[in-house]
Each structure stands twice: as structure tokens, then as C-alpha cells.
XYZ file of C-alpha atoms in Angstrom:
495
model
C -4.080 45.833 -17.911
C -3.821 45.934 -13.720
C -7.707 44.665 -13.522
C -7.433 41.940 -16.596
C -4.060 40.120 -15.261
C -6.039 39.895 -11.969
C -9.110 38.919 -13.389
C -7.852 36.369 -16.038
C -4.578 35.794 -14.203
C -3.483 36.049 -10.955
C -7.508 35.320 -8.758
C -7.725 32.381 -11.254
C -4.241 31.193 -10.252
C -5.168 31.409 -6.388
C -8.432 29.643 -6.714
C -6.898 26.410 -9.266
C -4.194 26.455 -6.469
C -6.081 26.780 -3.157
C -8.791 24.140 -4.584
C -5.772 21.872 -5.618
C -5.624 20.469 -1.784
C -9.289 19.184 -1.488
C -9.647 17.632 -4.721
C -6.675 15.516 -4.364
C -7.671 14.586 -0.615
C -11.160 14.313 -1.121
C -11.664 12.616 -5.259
C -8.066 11.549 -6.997
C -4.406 11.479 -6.802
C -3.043 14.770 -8.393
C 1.039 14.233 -9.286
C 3.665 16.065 -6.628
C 5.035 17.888 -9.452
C 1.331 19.964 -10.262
C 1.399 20.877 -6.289
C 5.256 21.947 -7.108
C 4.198 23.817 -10.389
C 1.325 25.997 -8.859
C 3.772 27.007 -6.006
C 6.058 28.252 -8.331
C 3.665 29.802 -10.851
C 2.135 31.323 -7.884
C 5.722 33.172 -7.374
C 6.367 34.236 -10.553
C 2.463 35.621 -10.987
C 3.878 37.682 -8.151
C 6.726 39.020 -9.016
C 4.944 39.769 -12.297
C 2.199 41.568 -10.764
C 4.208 43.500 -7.946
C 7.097 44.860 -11.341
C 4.579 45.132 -14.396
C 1.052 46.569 -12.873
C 1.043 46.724 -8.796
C 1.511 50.386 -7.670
C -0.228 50.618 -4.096
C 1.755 49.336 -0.975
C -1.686 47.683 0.583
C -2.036 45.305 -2.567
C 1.184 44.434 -2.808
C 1.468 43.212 0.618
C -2.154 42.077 0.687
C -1.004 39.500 -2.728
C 2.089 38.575 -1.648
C 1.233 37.755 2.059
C -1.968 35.632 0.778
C 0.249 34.134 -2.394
C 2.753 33.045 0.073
C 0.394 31.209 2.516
C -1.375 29.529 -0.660
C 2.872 28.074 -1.532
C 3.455 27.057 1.808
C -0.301 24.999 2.023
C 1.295 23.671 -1.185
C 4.582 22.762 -0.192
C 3.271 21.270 3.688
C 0.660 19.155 2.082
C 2.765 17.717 -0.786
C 5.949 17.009 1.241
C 5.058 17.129 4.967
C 1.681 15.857 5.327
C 1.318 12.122 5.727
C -2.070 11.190 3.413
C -0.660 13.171 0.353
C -1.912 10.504 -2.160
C -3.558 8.139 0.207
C -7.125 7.014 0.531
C -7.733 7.740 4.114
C -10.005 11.070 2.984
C -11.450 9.983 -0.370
C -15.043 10.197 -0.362
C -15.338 6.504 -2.549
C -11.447 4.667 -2.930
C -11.278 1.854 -5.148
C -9.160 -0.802 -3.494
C -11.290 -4.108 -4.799
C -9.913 -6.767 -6.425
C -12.474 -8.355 -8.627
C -10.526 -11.099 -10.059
C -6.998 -12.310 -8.162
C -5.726 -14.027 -11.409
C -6.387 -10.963 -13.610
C -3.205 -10.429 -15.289
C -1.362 -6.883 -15.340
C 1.935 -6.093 -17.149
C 5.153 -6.369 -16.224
C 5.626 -2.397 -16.613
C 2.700 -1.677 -14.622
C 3.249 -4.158 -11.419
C 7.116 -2.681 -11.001
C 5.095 0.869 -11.354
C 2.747 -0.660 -8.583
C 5.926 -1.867 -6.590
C 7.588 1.863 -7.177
C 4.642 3.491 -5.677
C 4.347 1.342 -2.146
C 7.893 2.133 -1.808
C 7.817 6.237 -2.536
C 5.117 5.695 -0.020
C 6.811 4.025 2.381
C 9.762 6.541 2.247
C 7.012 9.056 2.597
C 5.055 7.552 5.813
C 6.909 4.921 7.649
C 8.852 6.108 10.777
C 11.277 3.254 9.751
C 12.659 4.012 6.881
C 13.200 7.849 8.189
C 17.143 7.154 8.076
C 18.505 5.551 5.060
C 21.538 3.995 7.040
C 18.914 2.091 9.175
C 18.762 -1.588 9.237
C 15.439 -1.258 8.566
C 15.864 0.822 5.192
C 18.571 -1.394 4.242
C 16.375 -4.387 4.574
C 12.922 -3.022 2.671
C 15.523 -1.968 0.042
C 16.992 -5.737 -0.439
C 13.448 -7.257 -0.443
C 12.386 -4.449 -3.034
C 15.444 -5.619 -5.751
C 14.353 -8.996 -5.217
C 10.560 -8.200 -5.762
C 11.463 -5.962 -8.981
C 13.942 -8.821 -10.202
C 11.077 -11.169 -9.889
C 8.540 -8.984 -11.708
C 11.074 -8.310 -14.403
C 11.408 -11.740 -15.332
C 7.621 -11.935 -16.049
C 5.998 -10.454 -19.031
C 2.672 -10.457 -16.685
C 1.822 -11.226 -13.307
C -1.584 -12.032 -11.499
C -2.651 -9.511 -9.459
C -1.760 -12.515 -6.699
C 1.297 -12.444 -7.631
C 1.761 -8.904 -7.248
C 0.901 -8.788 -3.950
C 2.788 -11.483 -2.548
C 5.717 -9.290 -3.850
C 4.874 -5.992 -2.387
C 4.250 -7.775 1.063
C 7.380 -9.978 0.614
C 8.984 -6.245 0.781
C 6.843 -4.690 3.427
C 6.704 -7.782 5.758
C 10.992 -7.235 6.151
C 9.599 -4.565 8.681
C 8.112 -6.424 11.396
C 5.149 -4.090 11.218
C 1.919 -5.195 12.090
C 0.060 -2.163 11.264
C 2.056 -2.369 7.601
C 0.901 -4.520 5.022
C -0.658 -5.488 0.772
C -3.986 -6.944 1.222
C -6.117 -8.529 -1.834
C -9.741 -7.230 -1.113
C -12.146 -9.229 -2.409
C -15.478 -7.422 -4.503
C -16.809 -10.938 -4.582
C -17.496 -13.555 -1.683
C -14.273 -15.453 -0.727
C -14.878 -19.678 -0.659
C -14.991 -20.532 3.053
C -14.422 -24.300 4.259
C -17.733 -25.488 5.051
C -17.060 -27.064 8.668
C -15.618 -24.363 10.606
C -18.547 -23.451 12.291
C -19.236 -27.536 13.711
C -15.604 -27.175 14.585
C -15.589 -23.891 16.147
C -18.882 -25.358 18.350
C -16.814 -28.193 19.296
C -14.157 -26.288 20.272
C -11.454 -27.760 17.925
C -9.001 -25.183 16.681
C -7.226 -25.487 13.291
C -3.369 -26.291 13.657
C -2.089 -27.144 10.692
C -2.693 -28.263 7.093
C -1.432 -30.845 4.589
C 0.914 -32.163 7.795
C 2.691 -29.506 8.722
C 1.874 -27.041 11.959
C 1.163 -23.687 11.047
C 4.490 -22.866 12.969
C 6.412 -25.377 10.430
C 3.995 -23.436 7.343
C 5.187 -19.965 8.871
C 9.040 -20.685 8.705
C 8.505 -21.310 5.021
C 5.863 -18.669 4.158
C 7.426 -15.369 6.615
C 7.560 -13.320 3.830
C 3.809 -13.324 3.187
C 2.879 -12.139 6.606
C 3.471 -9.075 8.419
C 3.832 -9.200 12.321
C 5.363 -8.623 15.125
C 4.465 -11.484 17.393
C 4.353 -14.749 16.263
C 0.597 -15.692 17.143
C -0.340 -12.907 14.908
C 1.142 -14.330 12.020
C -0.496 -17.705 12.943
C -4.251 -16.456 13.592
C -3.789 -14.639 10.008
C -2.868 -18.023 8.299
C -5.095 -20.031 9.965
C -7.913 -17.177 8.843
C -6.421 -17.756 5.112
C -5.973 -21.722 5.464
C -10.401 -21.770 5.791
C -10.634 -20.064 2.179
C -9.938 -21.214 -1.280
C -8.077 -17.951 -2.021
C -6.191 -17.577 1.030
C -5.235 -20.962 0.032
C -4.176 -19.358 -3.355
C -1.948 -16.773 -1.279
C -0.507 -19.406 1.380
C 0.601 -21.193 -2.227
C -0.917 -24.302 -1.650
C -2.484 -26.606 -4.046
C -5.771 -27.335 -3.140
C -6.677 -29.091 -7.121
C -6.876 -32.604 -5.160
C -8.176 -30.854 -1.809
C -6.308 -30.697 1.180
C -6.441 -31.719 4.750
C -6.863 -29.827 7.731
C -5.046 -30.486 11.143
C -7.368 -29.694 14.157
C -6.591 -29.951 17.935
C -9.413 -30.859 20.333
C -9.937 -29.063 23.573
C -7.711 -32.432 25.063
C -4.452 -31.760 22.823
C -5.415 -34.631 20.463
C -4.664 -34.048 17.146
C -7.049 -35.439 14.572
C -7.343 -34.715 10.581
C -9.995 -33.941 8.134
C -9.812 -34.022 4.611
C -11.830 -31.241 2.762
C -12.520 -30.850 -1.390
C -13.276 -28.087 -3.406
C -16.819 -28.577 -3.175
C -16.648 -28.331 0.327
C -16.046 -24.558 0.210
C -18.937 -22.429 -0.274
C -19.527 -18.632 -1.258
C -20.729 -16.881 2.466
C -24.291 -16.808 1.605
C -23.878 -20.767 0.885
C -21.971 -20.904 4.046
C -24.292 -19.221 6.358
C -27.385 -21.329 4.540
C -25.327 -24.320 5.453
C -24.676 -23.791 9.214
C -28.067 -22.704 10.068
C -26.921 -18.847 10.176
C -29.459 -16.134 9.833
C -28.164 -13.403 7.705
C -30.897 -11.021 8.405
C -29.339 -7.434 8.075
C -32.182 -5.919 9.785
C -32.229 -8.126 12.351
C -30.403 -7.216 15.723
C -26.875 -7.638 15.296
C -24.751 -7.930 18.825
C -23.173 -4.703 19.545
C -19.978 -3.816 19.601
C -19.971 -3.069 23.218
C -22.188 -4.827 26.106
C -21.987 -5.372 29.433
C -23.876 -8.158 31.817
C -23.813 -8.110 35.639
C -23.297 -11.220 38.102
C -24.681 -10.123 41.245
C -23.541 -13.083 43.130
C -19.951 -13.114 42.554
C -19.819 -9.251 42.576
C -18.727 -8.873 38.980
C -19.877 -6.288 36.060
C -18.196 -7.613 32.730
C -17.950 -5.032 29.694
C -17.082 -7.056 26.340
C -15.722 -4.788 23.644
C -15.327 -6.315 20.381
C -13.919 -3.319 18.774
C -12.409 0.015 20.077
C -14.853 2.623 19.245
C -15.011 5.670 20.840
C -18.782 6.824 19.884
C -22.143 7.760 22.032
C -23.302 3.919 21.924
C -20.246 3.209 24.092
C -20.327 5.919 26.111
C -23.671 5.642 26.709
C -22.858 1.952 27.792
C -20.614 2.523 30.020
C -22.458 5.520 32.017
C -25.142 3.060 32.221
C -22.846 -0.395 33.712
C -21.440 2.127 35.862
C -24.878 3.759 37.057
C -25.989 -0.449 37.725
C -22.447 -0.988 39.348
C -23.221 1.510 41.820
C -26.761 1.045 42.536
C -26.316 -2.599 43.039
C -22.744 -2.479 44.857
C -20.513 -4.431 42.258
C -16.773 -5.000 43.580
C -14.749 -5.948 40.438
C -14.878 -4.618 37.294
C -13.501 -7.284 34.175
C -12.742 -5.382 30.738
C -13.322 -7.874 28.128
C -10.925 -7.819 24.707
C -9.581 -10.981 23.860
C -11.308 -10.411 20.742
C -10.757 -6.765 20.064
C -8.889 -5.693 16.739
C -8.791 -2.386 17.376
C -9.507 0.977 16.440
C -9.522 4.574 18.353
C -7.623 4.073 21.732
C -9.805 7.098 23.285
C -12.157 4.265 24.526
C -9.389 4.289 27.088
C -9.963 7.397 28.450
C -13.933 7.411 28.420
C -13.467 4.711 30.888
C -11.135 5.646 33.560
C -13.400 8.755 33.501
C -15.412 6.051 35.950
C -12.338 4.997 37.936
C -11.144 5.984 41.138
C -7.426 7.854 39.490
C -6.626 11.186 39.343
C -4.019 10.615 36.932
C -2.523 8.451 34.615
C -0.356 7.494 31.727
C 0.022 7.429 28.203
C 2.412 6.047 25.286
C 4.446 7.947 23.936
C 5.553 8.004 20.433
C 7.863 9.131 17.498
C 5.249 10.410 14.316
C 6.518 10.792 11.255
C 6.007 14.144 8.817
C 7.552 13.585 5.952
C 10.939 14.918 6.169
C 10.651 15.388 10.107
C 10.141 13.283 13.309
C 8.462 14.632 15.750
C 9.117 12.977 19.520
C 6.379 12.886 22.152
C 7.607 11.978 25.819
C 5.218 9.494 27.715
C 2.426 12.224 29.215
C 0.783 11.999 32.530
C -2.917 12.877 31.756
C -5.175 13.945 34.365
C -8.410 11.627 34.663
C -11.484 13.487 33.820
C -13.617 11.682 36.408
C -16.933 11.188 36.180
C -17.802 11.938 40.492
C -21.082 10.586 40.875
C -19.997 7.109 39.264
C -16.802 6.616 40.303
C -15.608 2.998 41.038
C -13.589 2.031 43.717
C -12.883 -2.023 42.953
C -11.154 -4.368 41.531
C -10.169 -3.982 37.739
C -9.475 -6.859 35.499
C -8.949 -7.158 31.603
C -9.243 -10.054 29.962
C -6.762 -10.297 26.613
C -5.489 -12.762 23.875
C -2.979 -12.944 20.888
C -5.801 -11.254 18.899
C -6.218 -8.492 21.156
C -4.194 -5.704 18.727
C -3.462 -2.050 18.513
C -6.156 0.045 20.494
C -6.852 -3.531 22.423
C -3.722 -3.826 23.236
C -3.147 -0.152 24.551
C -5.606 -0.932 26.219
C -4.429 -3.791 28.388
C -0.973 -2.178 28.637
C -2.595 0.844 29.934
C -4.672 -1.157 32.939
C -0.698 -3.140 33.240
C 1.384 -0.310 33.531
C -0.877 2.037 35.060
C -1.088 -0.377 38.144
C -4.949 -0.327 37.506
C -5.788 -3.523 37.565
C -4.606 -7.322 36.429
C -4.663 -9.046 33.283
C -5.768 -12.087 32.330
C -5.173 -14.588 29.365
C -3.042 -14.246 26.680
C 0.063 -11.337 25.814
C -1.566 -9.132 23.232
C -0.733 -9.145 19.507
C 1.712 -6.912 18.865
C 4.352 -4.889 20.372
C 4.201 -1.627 22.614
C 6.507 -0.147 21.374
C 6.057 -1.273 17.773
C 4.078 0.692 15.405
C 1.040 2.324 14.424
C -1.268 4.932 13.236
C -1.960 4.143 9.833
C -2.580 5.368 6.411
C -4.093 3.653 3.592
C -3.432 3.441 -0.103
C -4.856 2.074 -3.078
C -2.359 0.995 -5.411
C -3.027 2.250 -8.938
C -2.633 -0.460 -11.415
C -4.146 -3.751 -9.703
C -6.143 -1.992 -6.542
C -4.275 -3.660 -3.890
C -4.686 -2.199 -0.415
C -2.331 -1.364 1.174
C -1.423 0.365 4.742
C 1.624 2.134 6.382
C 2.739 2.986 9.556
C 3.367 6.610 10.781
C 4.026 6.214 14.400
C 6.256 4.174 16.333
C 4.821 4.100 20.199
C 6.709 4.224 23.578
C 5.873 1.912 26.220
C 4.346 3.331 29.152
C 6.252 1.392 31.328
C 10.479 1.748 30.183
C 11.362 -0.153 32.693
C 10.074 -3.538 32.058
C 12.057 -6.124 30.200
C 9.130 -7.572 28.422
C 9.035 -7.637 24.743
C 5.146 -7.727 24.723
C 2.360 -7.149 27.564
C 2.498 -10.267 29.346
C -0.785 -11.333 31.695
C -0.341 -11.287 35.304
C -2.380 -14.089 35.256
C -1.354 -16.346 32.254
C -3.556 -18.727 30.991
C -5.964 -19.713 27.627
C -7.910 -17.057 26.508
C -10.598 -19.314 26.424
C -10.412 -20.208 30.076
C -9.653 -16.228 31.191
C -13.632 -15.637 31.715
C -13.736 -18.382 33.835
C -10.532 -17.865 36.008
C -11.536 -14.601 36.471
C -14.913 -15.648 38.157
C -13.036 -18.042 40.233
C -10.907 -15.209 42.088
């Protein structure tokens, strides 16, 4: 009896239990409650085994140490652990919408709706205290989104997400948002690649600014500065089905509002035909979509030897060998050809892993320097992290000794941002252009979902981040030297 309710029991029990944590990361939601279940069945399989057949001190203390540990696991990853029934680990997540007027019931959208907000109870920092003004809020936009879905029999899969970001978007979270990912090529508006070559820039459509289109559409947008919001609608006012989500008609077209590089305004009416799939779009403008041709990397650098200046462009924040290998090599050239000022280039930077910080003041001439600091959320705790001093890794035989410059814009965000607020507030070097996107001390590291019933995407916050510098009044990262982000490469060769 002893060696059968091991064998068929209590080794079965450990290994359905222990495998429990990888196949819910790794493949498919598994339900709280199962995590719950095996914890307690793990218990009681104890206590069994220790009363009915156990008889030796060394195996009872050798089950119920390693029966405990296999609980806790249990209990930490179901209530404490931030991706319990996220996406950020699955090996192939499913969050493609094929079809945004695909219909789902009313039952299963307010399920849908349910979920982003156990989630959000779960993972955002924000809704830690339910006395908050920030709980309060996501609460009142939630009863409105559920009394909207439970009018409706159905809703499109549109639908549905306007109404789970009408209730995240309360937040003022950049980082926190529903998406509609598309499986299928969006329609893109024909022209903007003439108009992006002429240097026109969409402001408005149908007569109205996009700060006019804003007031009325807030709730669709998530943000915490402004220009954010903007640069998003613009990106959805080019598409058919961002036109869908902004809620205008486009059945009898619509027309765009452009502003020349002079301020003039000037407007352009555009039809349905006039938006293509992207493979029609690129065959249109001339665009080579060769995916074995070279692509521009993420990260280059070019050198003006006359005006003394070595200018690294990063597109995105990635923290890999290409870019370290491209910066050890600028930084090798600086050297051997006597460069003076050193421009960062991010105006265009979206983010990603803020280490590509650190890799390069490994080059700079700093012994120390700071960091944000930041509240993280654990579930049911907060843990607080003061701002740390770090102490610069240098890299001797290249270190630089010149003038540091960064160039930003409004859709420099996240990492790009920490970045420019790091050269700022480190007193590394000046900044040029635009204030960043969003806010230092707003929000960040995320965690992804997809939402069961209509495959929405959607992300949360887990971190809210602490300003280097406390002692500023700024609400954002403003330049030292303000100007267009346009014109920042050029005032920065004129210093």
C-alpha cells in the first residue's frame, strides 16, 4: 500500500503539479482555481501519506519539505507573478483579428470586458488601492462599457474594442491599451508617401484639426502627452480601418487637411479607391519590397569630419551584439579620427530595452550615474525601488571626452525617452528637438494579453517610474534646445 499510493498517487500528483507552471506560461491559459486545487490536493496527499503509510522520519520530511515548495510555486505564480495568463511567454499567442466586423455575442464581449479588468486588478500599479482615483475612474468607464455591451445582442469585434479602451484609456497610460491586430493588410491612403517627400504633414480631416478630433474621440486613445495621442490618430486617419475606429464615415470619401513646411493649410480629397492593400501601396510609390534585400538597420552611425561630429541614429532600443558591436566600432573611428561631439539620434525611436543606455555610457567619460526609479507591481504587493546611482562600466581604451547631444521628438517613447532623460538629468549632455512622448514618471514595463473571445491585444502596465531628477518642475523632458524635430539635425550641426 506505502509503494502504490506513491506510485499511482502522490509522484503523479507532484509531476501534474510541478508541470502545471510551464504549460500555462509556455502553450494555454490554465484557470486560477486548477493552480488553487493542486495546492490543496498536494496538502491533503500529505497529510494522507505522513497518517495512513509514512513511517520513516527522512521521508516524511523529504515529502513534505518538497510538497510544500511545489504549493508555494503554485500559490507565487497564480497570485504574485505578473504574466499568470498573459502572452508574454507563449511560444505562438493568437492575438489576430481576421475580420473587425465579425460579430461576437453579447455574453462573450462582457466576458472579454471581465477579463481586461481581472487583469488590470492583477498588473496595473494603478489600480493597487481601490480608494484611488484611478480605480474609481477604470471602474466608472467599465459600468458604462458593460451597460453598452448589454444593450447589444452582438457587437463587432470593433466595437468591442473601442469599449475595453474607452475603459483603459481613463488611465492616462501610454504603455496600457486594446489594439485590433490585423492578419490581413490594412488599406493605406495612397499619397502619403508624395506627401511625406514634400514634407506636408497631415493635420486634420473632414475640417476639423486633429486637436478638435481628439477632444471628441479621448476615449479611444491612450496617452499621456497630447502629441502622442495625435501621431496615433494621424497613423489611423491614413487607413480605411483606422478610419473605422476614429468612427468616421469614409462611404463618400473624406478629405484630408495637410500643412506645408510654410504653415499653409491646403486640402485633399481622397475615395475609397484611393486606399490600397500594402503590397498595392508599395507597387504604387515605387517601393521595393525585397525581403532579402538590405534593410537599414536599426542602429547606424555616419561621421562628419569637418564639423567634428559622429551621429548614432537608433530607430529602436535594442540592446543586442549588432548594437554593441556598432557602437565599439563609432567609438574606435571617434577616437582614431579625433571627433569632438557626439549626437544620439531618437526622434524616431519607439522603444524597447532601456539597457542600450548603459552599453553606451560604457564609452563616456562618467564614473557614475543615475537611474529611474520605480514602484513594480506583484500582485498583491508593491515593491519600491529608490533612484540608484550605478557605477559606469567604462570601456578605457574608448572613452570619449566631448560634447554629447541627443536629438528627440514627441515620438521618441519609453526606452527613447529614458534615454533622453537620462543624458538631461544626468548633466551628460543637451537635448535637442521635441519633449519626448510620454511621462517620466508615468508608466511602464508591460505585459501582454490576448483576449479570449475576439483576440484583441491588449497590454498593461506593471511599473510606474521615478524621475531621475525630483527636483524639476517639468511634467515631461523638455529640450534644452527647443525646436522641430525636423530641424534638430540641422541645429545641431550649426553649434
Amino acid at each position: 500500500m506505502h509503494n502504490d499510493f506513491m506510485k499511482k498517487i502522490l509522484i503523479p500528483l507532484c509531476i501534474l503539479s510541478v508541470l502545471l507552471i510551464p504549460v500555462e506560461a509556455l502553450f494555454f491559459n490554465i484557470p486560477a482555481f486548477c493552480f488553487v486545487l493542486a495546492a490543496i490536493l498536494l496538502t491533503v496527499a500529505d497529510v494522507v501519506f505522513l497518517i495512513k503509510f509514512s513511517k520513516k522520519k527522512s521521508e516524511k520530511i523529504c515529502f513534505i519539505s518538497l510538497n510544500a515548495v511545489i504549493s508555494l510555486l503554485l500559490i507565487i505564480y497564480t497570485f504574485f507573478y505578473p504574466y499568470f495568463g498573459s502572452t508574454v511567454f507563449k511560444l505562438h499567442p493568437k492575438y489576430y483579428v481576421e475580420n473587425p466586423h465579425q460579430t461576437v455575442s453579447s455574453k462573450a464581449a462582457q466576458a472579454d470586458l471581465d477579463f481586461v479588468l481581472k487583469n488590470l486588478k492583477h498588473v496595473h500599479i494603478g489600480m493597487y488601492k481601490k480608494d484611488s482615483e484611478t480605480y474609481k475612474d477604470v471602474m466608472s468607464a467599465y459600468k458604462k462599457a458593460s451597460d453598452y455591451i448589454q444593450q447589444k445582442q452582438e457587437l463587432t469585434v470593433l466595437e468591442l474594442c473601442q469599449q475595453i479602451e474607452s475603459m483603459l484609456s481613463v488611465i492616462g497610460d501610454g504603455h496600457t491599451y486594446a489594439h485590433l491586430n490585423y492578419s490581413t493588410s490594412q488599406h493605406y491612403y495612397k499619397k502619403v508617401q508624395s506627401h511625406n517627400i514634400n514634407g506636408d504633414t497631415f493635420y486634420g480631416i473632414n475640417g476639423k484639426s486633429y486637436e478638435d478630433l481628439l477632444k471628441e474621440k479621448k476615449a479611444l486613445y491612450s496617452y499621456e502627452k497630447e502629441s502622442w495621442a495625435l501621431k496615433d490618430m494621424a497613423n489611423h486617419s491614413i487607413t480605411l480601418e483606422g478610419l473605422e475606429y476614429m468612427n468616421i464615415d469614409y462611404s463618400n470619401g473624406v478629405s484630408y487637411l495637410f500643412e506645408t513646411a510654410d504653415g499653409t493649410l491646403f486640402e485633399e480629397q481622397a475615395q475609397i479607391s484611393d486606399f490600397l492593400t500594402f503590397d498595392e501601396y508599395m507597387k504604387y510609390n515605387g517601393i521595393t519590397n525585397n525581403t532579402n534585400s538590405s534593410q537599414p538597420p536599426f542602429c547606424y552611425y555616419s561621421i562628419n569630419e569637418e564639423k567634428s561630429l559622429a551621429l548614432l541614429t537608433l530607430t529602436s532600443c535594442i540592446n543586442n551584439q549588432e548594437y554593441k558591436d556598432t557602437l565599439n566600432k563609432m567609438f574606435t573611428e571617434i577616437k582614431e579620427k579625433g571627433i569632438k561631439n557626439l549626437g544620439i539620434d531618437v526622434r524616431n525611436n519607439g522603444g524597447g530595452n532601456s539597457l542600450v543606455i548603459n552599453s553606451l555610457f560604457k564609452y563616456l567619460n562618467i564614473s557614475t550615474f543615475k537611474e529611474s526609479g520605480s514602484k513594480k507591481r506583484w500582485g498583491p504587493l508593491i515593491v519600491d525601488s529608490a533612484i540608484p546611482t550605478k557605477k559606469n562600466k567604462q570601456i578605457k581604451d574608448l572613452v570619449f571626452d566631448g560634447n554629447v547631444y541627443i536629438l528627440s521628438s514627441n515620438s521618441s517613447f519609453s526606452s527613447a525617452m529614458m534615454f533622453v532623460q537620462s543624458i538631461k538629468d544626468n548633466g551628460i549632455g543637451t537635448v535637442i528637438g521635441e519633449a519626448p512622448g510620454n511621462d517620466p514618471n508615468g508608466y511602464g514595463e508591460v505585459v501582454h494579453f490576448d483576449v479570449p473571445n475576439s483576440h484583441l491585444f491588449v497590454q498593461i502596465s506593471r511599473k510606474k517610474f521615478k524621475r531621475i531628477n525630483q527636483d524639476t518642475d517639468e511634467i515631461y523632458v523638455e529640450p534644452d534646445i527647443p525646436c522641430k524635430a525636423e530641424e534638430a539635425l540641422e541645429v545641431l550641426e550649426s553649434l
